[in-house]
PDB file of C-alpha atoms in Angstrom:
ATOM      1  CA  UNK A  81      20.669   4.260  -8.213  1.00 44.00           C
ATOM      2  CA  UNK A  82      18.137   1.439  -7.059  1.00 45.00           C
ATOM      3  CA  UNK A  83      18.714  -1.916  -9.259  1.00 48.00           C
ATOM      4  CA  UNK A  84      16.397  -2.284 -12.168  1.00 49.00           C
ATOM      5  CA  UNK A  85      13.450  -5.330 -11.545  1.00 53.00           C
ATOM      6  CA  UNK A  86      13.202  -7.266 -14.218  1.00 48.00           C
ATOM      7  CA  UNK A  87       9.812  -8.625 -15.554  1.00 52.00           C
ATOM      8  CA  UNK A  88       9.317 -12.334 -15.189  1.00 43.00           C
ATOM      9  CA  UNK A  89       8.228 -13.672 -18.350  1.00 37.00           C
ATOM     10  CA  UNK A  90       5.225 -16.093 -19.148  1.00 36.00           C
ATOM     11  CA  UNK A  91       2.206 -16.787 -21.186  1.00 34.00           C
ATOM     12  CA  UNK A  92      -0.607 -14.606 -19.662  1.00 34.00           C
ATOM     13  CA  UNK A  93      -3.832 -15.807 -18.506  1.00 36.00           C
ATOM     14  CA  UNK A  94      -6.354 -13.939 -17.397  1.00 38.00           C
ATOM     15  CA  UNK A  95      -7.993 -15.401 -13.699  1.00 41.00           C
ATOM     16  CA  UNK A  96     -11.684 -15.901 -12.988  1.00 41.00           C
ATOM     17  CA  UNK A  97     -13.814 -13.346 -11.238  1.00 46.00           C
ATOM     18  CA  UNK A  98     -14.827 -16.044  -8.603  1.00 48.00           C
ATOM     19  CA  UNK A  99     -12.892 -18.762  -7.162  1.00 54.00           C
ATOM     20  CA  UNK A 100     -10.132 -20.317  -9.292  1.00 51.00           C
ATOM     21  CA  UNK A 101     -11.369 -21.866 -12.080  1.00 45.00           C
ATOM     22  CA  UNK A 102     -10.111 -25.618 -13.449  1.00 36.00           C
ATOM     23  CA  UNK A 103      -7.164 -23.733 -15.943  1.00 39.00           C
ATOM     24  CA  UNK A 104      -6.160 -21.981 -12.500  1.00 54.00           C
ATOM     25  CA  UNK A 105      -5.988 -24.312  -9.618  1.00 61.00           C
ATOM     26  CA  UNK A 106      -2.168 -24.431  -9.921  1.00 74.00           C
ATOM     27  CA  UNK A 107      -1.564 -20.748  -9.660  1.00 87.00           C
ATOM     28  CA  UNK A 108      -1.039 -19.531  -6.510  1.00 94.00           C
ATOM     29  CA  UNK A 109      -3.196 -16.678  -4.751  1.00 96.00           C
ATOM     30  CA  UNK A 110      -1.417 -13.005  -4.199  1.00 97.00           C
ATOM     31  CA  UNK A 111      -3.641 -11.350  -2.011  1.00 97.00           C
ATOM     32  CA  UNK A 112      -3.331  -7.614  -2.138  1.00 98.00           C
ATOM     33  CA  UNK A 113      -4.806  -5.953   0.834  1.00 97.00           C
ATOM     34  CA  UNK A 114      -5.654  -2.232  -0.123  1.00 96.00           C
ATOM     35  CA  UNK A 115      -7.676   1.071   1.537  1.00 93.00           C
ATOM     36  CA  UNK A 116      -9.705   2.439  -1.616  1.00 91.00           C
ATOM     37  CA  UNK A 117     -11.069   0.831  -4.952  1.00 93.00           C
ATOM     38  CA  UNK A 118      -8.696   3.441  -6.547  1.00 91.00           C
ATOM     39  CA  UNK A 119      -5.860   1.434  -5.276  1.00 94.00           C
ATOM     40  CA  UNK A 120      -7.007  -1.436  -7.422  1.00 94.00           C
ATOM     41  CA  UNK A 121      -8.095   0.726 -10.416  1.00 93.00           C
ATOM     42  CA  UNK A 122      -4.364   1.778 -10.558  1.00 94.00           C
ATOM     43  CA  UNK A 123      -2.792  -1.259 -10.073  1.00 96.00           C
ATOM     44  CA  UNK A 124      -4.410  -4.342 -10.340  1.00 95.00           C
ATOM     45  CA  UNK A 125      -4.306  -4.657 -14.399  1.00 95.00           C
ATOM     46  CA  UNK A 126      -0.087  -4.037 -14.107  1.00 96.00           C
ATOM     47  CA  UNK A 127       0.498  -6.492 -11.646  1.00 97.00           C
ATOM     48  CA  UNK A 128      -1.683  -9.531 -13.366  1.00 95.00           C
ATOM     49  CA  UNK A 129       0.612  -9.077 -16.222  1.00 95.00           C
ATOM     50  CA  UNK A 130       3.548  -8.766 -14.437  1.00 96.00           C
ATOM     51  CA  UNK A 131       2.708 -11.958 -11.559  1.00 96.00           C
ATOM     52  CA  UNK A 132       1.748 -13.643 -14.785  1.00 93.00           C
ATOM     53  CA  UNK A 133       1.754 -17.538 -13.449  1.00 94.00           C
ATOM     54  CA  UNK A 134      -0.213 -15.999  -9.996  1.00 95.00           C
ATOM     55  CA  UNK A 135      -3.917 -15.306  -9.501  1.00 96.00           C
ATOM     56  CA  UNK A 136      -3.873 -11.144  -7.962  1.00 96.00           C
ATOM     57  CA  UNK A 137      -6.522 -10.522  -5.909  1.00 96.00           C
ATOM     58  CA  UNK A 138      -7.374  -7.100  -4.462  1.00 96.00           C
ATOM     59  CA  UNK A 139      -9.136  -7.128  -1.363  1.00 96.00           C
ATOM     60  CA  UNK A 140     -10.294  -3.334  -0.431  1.00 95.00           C
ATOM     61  CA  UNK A 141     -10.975  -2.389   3.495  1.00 94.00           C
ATOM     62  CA  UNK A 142     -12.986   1.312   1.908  1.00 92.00           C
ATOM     63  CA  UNK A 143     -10.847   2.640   4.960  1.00 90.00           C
ATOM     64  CA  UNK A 144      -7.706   3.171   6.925  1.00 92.00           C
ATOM     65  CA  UNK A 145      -7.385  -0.043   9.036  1.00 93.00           C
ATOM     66  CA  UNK A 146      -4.006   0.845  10.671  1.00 94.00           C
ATOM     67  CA  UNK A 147      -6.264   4.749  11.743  1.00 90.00           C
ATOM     68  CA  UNK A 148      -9.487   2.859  12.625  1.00 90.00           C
ATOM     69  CA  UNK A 149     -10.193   3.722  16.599  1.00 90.00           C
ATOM     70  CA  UNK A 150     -11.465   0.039  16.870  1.00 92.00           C
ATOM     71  CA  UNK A 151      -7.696  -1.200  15.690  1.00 94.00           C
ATOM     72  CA  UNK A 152      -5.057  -1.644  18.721  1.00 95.00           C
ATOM     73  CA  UNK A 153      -1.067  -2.647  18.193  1.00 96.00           C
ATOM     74  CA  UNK A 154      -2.587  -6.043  20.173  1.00 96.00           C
ATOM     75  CA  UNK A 155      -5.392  -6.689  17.586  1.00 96.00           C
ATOM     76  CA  UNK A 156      -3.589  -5.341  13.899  1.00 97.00           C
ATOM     77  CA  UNK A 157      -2.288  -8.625  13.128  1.00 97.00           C
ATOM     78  CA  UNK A 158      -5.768 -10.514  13.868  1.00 97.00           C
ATOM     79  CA  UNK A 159      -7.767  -7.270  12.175  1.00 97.00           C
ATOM     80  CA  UNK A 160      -5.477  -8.395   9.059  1.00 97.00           C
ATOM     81  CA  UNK A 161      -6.331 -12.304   9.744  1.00 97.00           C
ATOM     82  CA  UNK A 162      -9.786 -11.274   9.269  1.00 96.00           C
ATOM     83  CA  UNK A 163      -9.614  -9.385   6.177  1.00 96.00           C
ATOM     84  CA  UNK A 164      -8.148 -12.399   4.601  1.00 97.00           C
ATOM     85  CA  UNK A 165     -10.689 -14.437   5.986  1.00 96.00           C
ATOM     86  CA  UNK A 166     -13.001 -12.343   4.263  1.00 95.00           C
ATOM     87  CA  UNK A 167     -11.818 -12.707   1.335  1.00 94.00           C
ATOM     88  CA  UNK A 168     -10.796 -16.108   0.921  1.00 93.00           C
ATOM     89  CA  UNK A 169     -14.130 -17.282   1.882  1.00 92.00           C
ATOM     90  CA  UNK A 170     -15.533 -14.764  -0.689  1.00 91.00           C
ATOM     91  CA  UNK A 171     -13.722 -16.498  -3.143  1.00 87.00           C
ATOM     92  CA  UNK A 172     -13.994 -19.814  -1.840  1.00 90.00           C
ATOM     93  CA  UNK A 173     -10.180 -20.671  -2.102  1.00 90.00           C
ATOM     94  CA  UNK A 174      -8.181 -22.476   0.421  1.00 93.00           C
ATOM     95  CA  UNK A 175      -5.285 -21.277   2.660  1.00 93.00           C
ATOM     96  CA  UNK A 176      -3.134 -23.152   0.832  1.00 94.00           C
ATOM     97  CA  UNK A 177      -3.778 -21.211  -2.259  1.00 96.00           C
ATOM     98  CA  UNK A 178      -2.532 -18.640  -1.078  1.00 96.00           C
ATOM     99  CA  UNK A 179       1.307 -17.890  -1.692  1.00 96.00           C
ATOM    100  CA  UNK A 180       1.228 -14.717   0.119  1.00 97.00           C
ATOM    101  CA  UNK A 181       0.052 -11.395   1.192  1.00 98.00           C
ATOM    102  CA  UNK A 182       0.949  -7.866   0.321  1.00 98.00           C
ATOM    103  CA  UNK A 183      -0.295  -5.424   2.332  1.00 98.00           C
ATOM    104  CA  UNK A 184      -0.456  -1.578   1.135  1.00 98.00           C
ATOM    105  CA  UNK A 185      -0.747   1.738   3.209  1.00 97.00           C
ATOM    106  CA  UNK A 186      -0.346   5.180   3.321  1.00 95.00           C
ATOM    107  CA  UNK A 187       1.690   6.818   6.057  1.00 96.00           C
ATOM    108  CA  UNK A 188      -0.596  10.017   6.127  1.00 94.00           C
ATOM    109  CA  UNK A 189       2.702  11.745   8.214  1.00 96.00           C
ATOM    110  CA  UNK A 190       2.344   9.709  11.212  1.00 97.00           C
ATOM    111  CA  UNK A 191       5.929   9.081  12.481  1.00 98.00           C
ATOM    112  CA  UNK A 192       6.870  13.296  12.649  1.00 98.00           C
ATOM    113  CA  UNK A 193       7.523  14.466  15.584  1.00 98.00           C
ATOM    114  CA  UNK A 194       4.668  15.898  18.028  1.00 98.00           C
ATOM    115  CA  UNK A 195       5.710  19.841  17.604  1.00 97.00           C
ATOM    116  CA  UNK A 196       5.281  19.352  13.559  1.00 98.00           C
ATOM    117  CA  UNK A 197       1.458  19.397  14.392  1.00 98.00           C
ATOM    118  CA  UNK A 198      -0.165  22.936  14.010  1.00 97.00           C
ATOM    119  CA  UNK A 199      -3.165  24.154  15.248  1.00 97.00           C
ATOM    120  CA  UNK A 200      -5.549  25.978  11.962  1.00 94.00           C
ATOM    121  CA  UNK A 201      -8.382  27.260  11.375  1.00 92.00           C
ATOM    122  CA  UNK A 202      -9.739  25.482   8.175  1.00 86.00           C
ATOM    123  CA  UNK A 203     -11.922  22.351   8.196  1.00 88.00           C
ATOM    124  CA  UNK A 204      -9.782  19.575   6.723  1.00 90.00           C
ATOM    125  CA  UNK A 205      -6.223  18.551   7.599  1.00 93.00           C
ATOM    126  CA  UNK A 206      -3.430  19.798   5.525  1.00 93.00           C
ATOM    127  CA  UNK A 207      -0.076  18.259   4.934  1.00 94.00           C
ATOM    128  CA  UNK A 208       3.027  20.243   3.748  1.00 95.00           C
ATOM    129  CA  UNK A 209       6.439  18.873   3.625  1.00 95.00           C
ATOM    130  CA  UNK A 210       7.208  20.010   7.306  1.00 96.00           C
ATOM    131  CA  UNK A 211       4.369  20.047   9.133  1.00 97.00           C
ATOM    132  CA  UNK A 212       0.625  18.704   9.472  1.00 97.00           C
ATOM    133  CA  UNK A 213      -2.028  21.883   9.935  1.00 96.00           C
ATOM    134  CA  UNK A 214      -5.354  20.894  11.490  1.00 96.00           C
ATOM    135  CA  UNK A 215      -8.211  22.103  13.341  1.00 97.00           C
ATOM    136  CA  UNK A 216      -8.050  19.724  16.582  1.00 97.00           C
ATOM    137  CA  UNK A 217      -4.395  18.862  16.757  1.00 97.00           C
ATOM    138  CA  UNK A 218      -4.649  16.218  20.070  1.00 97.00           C
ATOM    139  CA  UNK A 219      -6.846  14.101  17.521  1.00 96.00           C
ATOM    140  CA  UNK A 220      -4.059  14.091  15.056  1.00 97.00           C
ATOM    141  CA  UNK A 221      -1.614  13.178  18.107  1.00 97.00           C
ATOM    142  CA  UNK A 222      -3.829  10.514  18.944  1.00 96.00           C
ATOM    143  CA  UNK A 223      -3.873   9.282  15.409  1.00 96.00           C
ATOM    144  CA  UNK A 224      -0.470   9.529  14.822  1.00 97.00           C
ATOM    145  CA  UNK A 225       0.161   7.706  17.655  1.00 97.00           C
ATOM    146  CA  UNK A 226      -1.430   4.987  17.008  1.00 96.00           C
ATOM    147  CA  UNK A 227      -1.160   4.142  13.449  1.00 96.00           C
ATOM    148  CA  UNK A 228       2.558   4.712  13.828  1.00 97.00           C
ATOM    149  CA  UNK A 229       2.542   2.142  16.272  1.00 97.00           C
ATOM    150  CA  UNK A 230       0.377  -0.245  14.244  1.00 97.00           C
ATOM    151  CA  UNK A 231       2.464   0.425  11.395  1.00 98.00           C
ATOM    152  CA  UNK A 232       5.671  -0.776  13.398  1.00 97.00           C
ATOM    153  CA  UNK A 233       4.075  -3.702  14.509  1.00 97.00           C
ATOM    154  CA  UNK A 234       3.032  -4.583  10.890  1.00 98.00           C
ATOM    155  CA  UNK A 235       6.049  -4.134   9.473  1.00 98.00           C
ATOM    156  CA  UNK A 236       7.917  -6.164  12.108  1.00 97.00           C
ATOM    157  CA  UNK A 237       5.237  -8.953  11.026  1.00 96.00           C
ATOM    158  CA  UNK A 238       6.555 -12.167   8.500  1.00 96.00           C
ATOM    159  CA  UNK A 239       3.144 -13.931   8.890  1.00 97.00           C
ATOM    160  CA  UNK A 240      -0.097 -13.549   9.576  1.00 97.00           C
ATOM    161  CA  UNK A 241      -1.292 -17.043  10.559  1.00 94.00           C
ATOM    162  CA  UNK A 242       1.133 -19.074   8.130  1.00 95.00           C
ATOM    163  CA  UNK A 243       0.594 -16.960   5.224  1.00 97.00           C
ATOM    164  CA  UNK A 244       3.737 -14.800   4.510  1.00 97.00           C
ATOM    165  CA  UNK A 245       3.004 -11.146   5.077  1.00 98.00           C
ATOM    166  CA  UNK A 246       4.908  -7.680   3.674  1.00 98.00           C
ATOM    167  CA  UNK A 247       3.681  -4.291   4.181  1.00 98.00           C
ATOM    168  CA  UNK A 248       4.634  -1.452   1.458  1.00 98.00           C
ATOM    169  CA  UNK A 249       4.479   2.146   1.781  1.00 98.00           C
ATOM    170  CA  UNK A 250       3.051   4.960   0.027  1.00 96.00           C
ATOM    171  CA  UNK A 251       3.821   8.613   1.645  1.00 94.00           C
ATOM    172  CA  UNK A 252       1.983  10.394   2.016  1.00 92.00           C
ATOM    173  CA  UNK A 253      -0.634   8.118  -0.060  1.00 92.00           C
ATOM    174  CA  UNK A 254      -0.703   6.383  -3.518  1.00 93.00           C
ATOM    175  CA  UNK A 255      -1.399  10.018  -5.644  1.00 92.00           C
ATOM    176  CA  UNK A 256       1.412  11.964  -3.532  1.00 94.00           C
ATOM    177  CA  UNK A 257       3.562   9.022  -4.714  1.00 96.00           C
ATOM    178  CA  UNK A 258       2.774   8.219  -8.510  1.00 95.00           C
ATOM    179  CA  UNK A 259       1.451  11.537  -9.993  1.00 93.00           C
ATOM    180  CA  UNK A 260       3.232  13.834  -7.280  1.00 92.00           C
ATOM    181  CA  UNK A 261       0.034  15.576  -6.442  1.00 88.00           C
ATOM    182  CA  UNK A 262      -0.688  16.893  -2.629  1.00 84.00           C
ATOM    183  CA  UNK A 263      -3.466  18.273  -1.411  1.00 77.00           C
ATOM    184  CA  UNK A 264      -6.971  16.539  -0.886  1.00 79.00           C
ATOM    185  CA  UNK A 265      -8.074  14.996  -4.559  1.00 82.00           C
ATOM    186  CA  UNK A 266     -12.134  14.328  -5.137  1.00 87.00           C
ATOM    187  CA  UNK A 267     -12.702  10.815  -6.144  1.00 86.00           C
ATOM    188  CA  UNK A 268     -12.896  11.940  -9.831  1.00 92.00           C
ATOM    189  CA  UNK A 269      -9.846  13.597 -10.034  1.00 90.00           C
ATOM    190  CA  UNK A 270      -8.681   9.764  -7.937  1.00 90.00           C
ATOM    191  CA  UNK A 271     -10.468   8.192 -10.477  1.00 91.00           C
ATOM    192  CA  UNK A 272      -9.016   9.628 -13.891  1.00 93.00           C
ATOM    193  CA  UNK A 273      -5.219   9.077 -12.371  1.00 91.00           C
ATOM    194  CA  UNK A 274      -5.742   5.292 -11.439  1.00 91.00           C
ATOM    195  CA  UNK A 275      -6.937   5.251 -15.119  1.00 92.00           C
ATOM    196  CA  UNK A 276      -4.187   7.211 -17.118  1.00 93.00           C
ATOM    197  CA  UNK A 277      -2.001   5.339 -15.291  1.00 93.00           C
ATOM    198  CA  UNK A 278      -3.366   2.032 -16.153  1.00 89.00           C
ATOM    199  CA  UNK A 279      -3.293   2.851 -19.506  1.00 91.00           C
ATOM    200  CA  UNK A 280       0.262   4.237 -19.512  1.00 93.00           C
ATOM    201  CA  UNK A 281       2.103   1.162 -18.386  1.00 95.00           C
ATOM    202  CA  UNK A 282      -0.667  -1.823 -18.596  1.00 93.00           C
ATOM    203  CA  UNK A 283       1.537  -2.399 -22.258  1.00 93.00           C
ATOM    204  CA  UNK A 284       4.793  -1.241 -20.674  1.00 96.00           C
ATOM    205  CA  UNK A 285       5.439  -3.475 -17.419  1.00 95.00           C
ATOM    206  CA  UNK A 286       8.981  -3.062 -17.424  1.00 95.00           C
ATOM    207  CA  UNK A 287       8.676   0.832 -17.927  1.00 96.00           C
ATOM    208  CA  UNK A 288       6.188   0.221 -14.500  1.00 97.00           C
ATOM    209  CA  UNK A 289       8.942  -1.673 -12.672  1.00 97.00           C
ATOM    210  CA  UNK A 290      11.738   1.005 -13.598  1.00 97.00           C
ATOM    211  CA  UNK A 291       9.672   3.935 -12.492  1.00 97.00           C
ATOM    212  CA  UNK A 292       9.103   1.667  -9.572  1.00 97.00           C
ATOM    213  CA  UNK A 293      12.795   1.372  -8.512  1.00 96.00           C
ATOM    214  CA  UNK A 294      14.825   4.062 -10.384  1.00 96.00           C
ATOM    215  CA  UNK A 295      12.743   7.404  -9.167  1.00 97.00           C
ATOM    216  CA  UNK A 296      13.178  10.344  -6.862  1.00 96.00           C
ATOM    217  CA  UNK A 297      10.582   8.574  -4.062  1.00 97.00           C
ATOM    218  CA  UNK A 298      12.615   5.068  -4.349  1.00 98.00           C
ATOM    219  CA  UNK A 299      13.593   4.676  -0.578  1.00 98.00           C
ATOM    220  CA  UNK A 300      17.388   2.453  -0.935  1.00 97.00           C
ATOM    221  CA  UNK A 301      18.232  -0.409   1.357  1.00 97.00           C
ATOM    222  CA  UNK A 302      16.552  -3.826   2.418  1.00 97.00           C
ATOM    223  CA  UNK A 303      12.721  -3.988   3.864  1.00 97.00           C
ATOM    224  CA  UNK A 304      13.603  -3.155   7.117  1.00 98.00           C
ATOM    225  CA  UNK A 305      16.089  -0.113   6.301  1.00 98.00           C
ATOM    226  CA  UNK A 306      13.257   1.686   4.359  1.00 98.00           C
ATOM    227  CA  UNK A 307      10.974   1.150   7.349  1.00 98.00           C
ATOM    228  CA  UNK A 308      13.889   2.367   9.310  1.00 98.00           C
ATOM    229  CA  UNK A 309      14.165   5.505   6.922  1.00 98.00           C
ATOM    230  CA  UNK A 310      10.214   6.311   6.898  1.00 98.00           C
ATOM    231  CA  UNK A 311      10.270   6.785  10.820  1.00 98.00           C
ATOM    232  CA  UNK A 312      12.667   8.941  10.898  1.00 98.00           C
ATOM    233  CA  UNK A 313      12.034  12.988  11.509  1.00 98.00           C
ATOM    234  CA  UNK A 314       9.458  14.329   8.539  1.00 98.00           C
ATOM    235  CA  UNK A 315      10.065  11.214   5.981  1.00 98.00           C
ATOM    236  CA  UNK A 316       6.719  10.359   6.105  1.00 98.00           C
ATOM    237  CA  UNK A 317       4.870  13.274   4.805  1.00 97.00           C
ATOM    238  CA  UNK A 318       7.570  13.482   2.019  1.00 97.00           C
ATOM    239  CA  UNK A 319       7.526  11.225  -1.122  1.00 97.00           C
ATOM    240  CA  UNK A 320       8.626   8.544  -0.569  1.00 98.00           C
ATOM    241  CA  UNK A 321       7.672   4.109  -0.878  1.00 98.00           C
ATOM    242  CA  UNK A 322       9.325   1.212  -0.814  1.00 98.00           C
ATOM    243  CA  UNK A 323       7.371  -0.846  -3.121  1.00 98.00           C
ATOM    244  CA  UNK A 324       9.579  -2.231  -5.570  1.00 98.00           C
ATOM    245  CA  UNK A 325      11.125  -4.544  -2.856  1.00 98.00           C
ATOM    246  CA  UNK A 326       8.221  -6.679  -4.047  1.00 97.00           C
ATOM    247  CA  UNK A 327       9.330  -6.912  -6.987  1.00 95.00           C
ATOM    248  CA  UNK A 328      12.871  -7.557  -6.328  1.00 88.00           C
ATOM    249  CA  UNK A 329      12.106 -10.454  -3.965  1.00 60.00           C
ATOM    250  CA  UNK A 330      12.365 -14.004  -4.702  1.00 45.00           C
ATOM    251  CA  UNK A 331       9.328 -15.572  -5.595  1.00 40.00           C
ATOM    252  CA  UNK A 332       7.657 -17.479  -2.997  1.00 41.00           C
TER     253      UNK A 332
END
């Protein structure tokens, strides 16, 4: 059983839309770095209440930066400089504001082994629990390769610049993880979980935090164990994150 996160407490203040306004300047920036605006529908009102005396931010790629073709192991890190770049000078805060940055993915099944990958005849890609099923296999390969490899890499990486740098998990993505649901969803049906979900915990932090740690997809062990654990054999098309390490951490 994984060891229940407790919920820092503080007065709650709720941060600017741009910049950091005079009553902020002392917080520090969290910069969440996320695929879809879903991803921030679902979690961003949680985690201002529960970083309470930090400023969340949600930057949102509208892709798969660790699957785009223009992405290499040699060029993740600076593709994630970037991003942050992009944001920060959105914003118009400083480096220095920043405290640190959380980076979130799905694994989409790309660490299973070659042979899992099965030639169909339907148009999308289908994951099941043991296998991937897709109409041009090699590109799959090809993916997998990669992003598993730009995955590693990311993982492996305590700062991007000097800006201190996790990477958390959610297999195979964010829905598979929280609601259990497989299968390809339509941005509706993405839409009405990130807000039922809101609305279930966005009074109930600490219930958040021990669904979080205490559930059937809590991967055990340090940061680098559950990385460990998600490259091994089919892990990552089953359900499975290791996202309550942020939680257990030490504040910066």
């Amino acid at each position: 059983m994984q060891k229940q996160i407790r919920l820092r407490s503080a007065g709650r203040s709720a941060g600017p839309e741009r910049g950091l306004s005079m009553a902020s300047k002392s917080k520090k920036v969290i910069l969440f770095i996320a695929e879809g605006p879903t991803d921030e529908d679902t979690l961003s009102p949680i985690l201002k209440k529960i970083f309470q005396n930090d400023e969340v931010r949600f930057h949102i790629v509208h892709g798969d930066m660790t699957s785009n073709w223009s992405v290499s192991v040699n060029s993740a890190v600076k593709t994630v400089y970037e991003h942050i770049e992009m944001e920060r000078k959105r914003y118009g805060f400083q480096k220095s504001d920043i405290q640190k940055v959380i980076h979130l993915v799905d694994t989409d099944g790309v660490f299973i082994p070659d042979d899992r990958i099965i030639y169909h005849k339907g148009k999308d890609i289908q994951y099941y629990d043991d296998r991937v099923e897709a109409p041009f296999p090699q590109r799959v390969l090809d993916r997998n390769q990669r992003k598993s490899q730009i995955l590693s890499r990311l993982s492996e990486t305590g700062k991007v610049g000097t800006l201190p740098y996790r990477v958390y998990y959610f297999s195979r993505n964010l829905e598979h993880v929280f609601h259990n649901r497989t299968g390809n969803l339509t941005d509706a049906e993405k839409i009405d979980f990130a807000d039922d979900f809101a609305d279930r915990y966005l009074s109930d932090p600490e219930g958040f935090l021990a669904f979080l740690s205490d559930s059937d997809f809590t991967v055990s062990g340090d940061y680098d164990d559950t990385w460990k654990f998600i490259a091994q054999g089919v892990n990552s098309l089953h359900r499975h994150s290791n996202f309550h390490l942020l939680f257990e951490s030490s504040p910066s």
